[in-house]
mmCIF file of C-alpha atoms in Angstrom:
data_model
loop_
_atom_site.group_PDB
_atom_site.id
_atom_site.type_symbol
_atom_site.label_atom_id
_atom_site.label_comp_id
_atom_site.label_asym_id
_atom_site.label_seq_id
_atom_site.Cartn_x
_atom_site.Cartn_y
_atom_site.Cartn_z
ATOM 1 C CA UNK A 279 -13.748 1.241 -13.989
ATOM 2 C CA UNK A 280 -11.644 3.271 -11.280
ATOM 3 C CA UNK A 281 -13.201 2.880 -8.172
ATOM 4 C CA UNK A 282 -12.143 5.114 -4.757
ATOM 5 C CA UNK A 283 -13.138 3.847 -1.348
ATOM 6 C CA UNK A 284 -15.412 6.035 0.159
ATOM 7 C CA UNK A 285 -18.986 5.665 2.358
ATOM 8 C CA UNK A 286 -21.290 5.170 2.117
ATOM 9 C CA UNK A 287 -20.758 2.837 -0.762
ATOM 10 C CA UNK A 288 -17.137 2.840 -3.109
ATOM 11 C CA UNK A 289 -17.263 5.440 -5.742
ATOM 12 C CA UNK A 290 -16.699 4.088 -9.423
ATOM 13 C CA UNK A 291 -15.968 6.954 -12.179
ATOM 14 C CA UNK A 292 -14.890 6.982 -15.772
ATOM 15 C CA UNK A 293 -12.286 9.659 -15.760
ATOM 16 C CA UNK A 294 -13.669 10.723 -19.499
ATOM 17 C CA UNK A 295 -16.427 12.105 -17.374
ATOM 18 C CA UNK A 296 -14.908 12.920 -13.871
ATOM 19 C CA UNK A 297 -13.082 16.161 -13.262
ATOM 20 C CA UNK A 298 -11.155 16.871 -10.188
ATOM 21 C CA UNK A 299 -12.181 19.986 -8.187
ATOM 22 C CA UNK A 300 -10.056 22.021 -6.254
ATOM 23 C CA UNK A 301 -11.692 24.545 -4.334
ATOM 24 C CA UNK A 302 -10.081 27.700 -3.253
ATOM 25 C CA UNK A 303 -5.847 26.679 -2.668
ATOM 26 C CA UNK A 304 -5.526 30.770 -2.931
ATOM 27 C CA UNK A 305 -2.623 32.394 -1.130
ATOM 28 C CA UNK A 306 -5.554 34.893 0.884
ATOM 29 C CA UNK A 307 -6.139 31.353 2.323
ATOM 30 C CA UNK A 308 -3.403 29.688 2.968
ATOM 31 C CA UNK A 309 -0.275 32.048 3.607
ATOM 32 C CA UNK A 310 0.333 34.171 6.190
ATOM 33 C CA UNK A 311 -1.327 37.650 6.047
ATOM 34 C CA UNK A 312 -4.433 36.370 4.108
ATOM 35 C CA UNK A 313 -8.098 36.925 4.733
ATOM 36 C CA UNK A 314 -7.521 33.225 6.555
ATOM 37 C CA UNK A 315 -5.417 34.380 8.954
ATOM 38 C CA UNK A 316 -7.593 37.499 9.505
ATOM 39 C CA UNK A 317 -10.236 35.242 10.645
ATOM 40 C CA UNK A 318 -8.274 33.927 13.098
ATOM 41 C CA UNK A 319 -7.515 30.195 11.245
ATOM 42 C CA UNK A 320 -4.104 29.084 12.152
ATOM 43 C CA UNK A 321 -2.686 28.881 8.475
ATOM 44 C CA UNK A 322 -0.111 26.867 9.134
ATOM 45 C CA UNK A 323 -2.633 24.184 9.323
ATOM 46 C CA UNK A 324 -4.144 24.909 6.550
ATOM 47 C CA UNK A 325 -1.114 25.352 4.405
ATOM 48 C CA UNK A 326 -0.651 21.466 5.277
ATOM 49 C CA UNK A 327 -3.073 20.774 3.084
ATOM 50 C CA UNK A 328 -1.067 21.791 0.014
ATOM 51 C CA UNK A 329 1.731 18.856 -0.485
ATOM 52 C CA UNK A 330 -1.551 16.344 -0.308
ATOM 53 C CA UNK A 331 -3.611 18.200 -2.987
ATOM 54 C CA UNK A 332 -0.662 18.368 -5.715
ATOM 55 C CA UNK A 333 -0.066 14.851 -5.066
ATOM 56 C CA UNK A 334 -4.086 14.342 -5.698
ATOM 57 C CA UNK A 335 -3.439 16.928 -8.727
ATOM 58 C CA UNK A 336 -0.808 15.283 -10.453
ATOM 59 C CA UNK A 337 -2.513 12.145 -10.302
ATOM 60 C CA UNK A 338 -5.255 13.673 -11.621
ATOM 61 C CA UNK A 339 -3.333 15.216 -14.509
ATOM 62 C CA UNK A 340 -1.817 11.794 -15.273
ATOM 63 C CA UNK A 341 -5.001 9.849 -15.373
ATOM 64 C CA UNK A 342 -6.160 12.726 -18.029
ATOM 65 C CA UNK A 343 -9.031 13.868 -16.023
ATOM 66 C CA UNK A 344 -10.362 17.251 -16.545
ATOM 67 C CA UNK A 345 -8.758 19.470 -13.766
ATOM 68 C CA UNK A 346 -11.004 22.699 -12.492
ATOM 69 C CA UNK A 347 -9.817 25.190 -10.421
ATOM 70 C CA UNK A 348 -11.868 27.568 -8.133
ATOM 71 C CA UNK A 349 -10.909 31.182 -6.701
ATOM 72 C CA UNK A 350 -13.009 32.978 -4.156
ATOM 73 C CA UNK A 351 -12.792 36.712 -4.675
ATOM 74 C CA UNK A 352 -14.449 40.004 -5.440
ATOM 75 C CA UNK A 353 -14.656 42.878 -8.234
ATOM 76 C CA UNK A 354 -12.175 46.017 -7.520
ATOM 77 C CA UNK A 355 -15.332 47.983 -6.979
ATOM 78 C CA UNK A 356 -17.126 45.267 -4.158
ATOM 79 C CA UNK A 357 -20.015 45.184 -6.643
ATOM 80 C CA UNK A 358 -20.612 41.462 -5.812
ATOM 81 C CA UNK A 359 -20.081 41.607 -2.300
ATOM 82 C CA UNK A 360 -23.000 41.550 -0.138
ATOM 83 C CA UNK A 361 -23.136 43.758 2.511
ATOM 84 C CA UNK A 362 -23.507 41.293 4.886
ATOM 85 C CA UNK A 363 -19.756 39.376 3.803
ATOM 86 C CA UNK A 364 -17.973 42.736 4.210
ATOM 87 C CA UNK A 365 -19.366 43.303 7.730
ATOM 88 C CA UNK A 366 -18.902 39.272 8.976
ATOM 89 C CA UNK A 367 -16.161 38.735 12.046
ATOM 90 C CA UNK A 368 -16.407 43.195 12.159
ATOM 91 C CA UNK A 369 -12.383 42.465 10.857
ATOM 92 C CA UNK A 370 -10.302 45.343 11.369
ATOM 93 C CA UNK A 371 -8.566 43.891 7.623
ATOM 94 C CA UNK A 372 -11.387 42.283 5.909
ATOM 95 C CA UNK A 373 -12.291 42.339 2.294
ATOM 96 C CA UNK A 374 -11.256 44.970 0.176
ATOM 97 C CA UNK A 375 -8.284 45.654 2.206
ATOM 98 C CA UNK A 376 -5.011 46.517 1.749
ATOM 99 C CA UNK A 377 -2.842 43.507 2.980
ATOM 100 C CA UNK A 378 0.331 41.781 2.490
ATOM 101 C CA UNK A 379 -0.562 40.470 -1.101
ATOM 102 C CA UNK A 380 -2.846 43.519 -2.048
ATOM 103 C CA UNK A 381 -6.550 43.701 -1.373
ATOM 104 C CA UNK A 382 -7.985 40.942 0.371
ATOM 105 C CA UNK A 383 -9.968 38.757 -1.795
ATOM 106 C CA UNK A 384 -9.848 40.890 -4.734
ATOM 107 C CA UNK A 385 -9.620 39.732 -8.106
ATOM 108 C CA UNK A 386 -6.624 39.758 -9.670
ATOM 109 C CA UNK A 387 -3.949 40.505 -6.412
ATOM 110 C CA UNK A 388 -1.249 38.731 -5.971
ATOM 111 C CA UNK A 389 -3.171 36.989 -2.776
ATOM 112 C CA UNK A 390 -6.390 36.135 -4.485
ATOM 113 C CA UNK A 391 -4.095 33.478 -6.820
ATOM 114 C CA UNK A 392 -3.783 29.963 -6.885
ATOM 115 C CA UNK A 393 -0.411 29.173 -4.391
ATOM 116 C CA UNK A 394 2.326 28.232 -6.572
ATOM 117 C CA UNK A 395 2.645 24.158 -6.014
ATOM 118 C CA UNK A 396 -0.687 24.070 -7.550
ATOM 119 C CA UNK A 397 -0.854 26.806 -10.325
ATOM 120 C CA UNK A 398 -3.638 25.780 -13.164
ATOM 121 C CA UNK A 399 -2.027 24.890 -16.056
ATOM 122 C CA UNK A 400 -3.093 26.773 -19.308
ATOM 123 C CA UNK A 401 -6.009 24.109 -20.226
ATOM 124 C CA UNK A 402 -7.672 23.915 -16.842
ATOM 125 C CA UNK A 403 -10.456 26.102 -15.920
ATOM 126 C CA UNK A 404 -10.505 28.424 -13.159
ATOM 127 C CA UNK A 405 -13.907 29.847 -11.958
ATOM 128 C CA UNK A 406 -13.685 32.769 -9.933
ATOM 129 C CA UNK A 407 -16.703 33.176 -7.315
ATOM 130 C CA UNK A 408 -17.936 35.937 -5.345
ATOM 131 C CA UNK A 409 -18.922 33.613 -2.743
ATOM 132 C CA UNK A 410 -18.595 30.142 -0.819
ATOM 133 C CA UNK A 411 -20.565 28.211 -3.593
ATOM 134 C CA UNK A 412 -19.261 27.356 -6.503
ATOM 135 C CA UNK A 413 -21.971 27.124 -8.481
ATOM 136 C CA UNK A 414 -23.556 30.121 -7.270
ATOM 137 C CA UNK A 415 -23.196 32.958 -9.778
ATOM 138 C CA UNK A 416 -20.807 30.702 -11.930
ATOM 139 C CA UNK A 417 -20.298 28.927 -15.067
ATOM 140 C CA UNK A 418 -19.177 25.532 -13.585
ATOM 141 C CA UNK A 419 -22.578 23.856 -13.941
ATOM 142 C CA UNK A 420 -22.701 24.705 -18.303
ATOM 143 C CA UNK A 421 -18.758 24.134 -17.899
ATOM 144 C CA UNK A 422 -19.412 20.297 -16.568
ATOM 145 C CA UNK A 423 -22.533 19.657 -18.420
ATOM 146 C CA UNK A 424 -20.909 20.972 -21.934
ATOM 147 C CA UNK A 425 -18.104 18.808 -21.041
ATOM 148 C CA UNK A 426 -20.490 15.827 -20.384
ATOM 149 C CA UNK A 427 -18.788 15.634 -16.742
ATOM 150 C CA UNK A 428 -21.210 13.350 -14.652
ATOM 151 C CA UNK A 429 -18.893 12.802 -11.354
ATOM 152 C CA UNK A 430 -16.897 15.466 -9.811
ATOM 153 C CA UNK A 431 -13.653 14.262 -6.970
ATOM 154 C CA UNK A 432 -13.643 17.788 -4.602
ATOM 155 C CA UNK A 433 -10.033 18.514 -2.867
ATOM 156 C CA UNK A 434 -9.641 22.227 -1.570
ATOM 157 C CA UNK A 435 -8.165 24.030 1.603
ATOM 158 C CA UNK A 436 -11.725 25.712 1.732
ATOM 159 C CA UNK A 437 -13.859 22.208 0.032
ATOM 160 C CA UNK A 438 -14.893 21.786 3.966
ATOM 161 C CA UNK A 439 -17.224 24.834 3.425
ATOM 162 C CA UNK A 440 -19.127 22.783 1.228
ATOM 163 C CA UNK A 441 -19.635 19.753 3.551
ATOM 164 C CA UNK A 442 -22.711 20.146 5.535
ATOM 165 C CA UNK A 443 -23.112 20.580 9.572
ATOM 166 C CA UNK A 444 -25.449 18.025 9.653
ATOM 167 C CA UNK A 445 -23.896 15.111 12.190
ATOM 168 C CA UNK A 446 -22.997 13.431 8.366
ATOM 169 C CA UNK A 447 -19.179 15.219 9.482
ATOM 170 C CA UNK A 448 -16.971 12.600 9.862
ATOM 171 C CA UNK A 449 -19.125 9.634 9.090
ATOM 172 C CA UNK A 450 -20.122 10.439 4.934
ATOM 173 C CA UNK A 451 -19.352 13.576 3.975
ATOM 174 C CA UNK A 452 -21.094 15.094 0.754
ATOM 175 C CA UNK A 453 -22.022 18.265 -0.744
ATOM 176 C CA UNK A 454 -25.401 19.286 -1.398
ATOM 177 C CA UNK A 455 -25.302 21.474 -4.406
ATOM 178 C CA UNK A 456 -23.499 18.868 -6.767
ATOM 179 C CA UNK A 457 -26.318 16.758 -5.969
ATOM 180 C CA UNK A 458 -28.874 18.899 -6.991
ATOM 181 C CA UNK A 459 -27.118 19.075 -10.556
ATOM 182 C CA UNK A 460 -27.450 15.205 -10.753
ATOM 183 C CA UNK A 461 -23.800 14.738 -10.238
ATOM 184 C CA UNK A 462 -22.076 11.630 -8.108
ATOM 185 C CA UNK A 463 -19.290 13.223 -5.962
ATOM 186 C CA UNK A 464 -16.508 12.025 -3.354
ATOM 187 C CA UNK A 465 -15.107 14.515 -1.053
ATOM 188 C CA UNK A 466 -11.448 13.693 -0.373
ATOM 189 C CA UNK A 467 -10.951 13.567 3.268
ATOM 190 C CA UNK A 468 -7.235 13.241 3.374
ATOM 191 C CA UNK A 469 -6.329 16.683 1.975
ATOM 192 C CA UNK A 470 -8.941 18.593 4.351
#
């Protein structure tokens, strides 16, 4: 079995049943003029992550692991954004927005898509979220379990989000809510 070196122990996965998750490589997060940059993240950094995560993709691809894609964003209307996410960081361009790529985080402009280098391809999945979580309010959990998906290999320019603040950073990252689901994960650290 492929095995990936990883702590606290190596992680061994069948890639019939491992899918490669790649959280959030949207253009609102990575390119200039994107809600990223209107929080004040220096995207340039962040952009870095790119080259790494198709390399991690096509790999992925080739092996013939399922490939997921996720997309943080919101209805037209802001129906499914709390109150509480439109007001964070007061922005003076925040969500709903008019920006360089269209509305900030809204579904379907040109800014909430997947950057180029690592468009889905027309079998992969691509779960749009109104949130951080990508479980929350989503079909990924029915999408893994109908797929009989038991390990999940997270890459993302965003995947950080999921890693908790819990003095695990930088010794054995992990995410919580995979976990909970009964799935074995690996966080790849190199494409952070």
């Amino acid at each position: 079995m492929p095995q990936v070196t990883a702590e606290p122990y190596e992680f061994e996965f069948n890639p019939r049943t491992t899918a490669l998750l790649v959280i959030d490589m949207q253009r609102d997060f990575v390119d200039p003029g994107g809600f990223g940059e209107a929080l004040g993240n220096d995207v340039s950094l962040l952009a870095r992550a790119v080259e790494p995560t198709r390399r991690v993709l096509a790999a992925a691809r080739a092996a013939g692991l399922l490939v997921i894609h996720t997309r943080e964003g919101h209805r037209a209307d802001l129906s499914d954004c709390p109150p509480a996410k439109l007001a964070r960081g007061r922005l003076s361009n925040g969500i709903g927005d008019p920006g360089p790529m269209g509305r900030i985080l809204i579904r379907g402009e040109y800014g909430h898509d997947i950057v180029d280098a690592l468009k889905p391809l027309a079998d992969e999945p691509v779960v749009d979220k109104p949130g951080k979580g990508a479980f929350y309010a989503t079909d990924l959990e029915s999408m893994l379990r109908n797929r009989g998906i038991t390990s999940l290999i997270v890459t993302g320019v965003t995947a950080e989000v999921c890693v908790p603040d819990d003095g695990s950073r930088g010794k054995r990252p992990r995410l919580r809510m995979p976990g909970a689901f009964g799935l074995h994960r690996v966080v790849l650290s190199g494409v952070l």
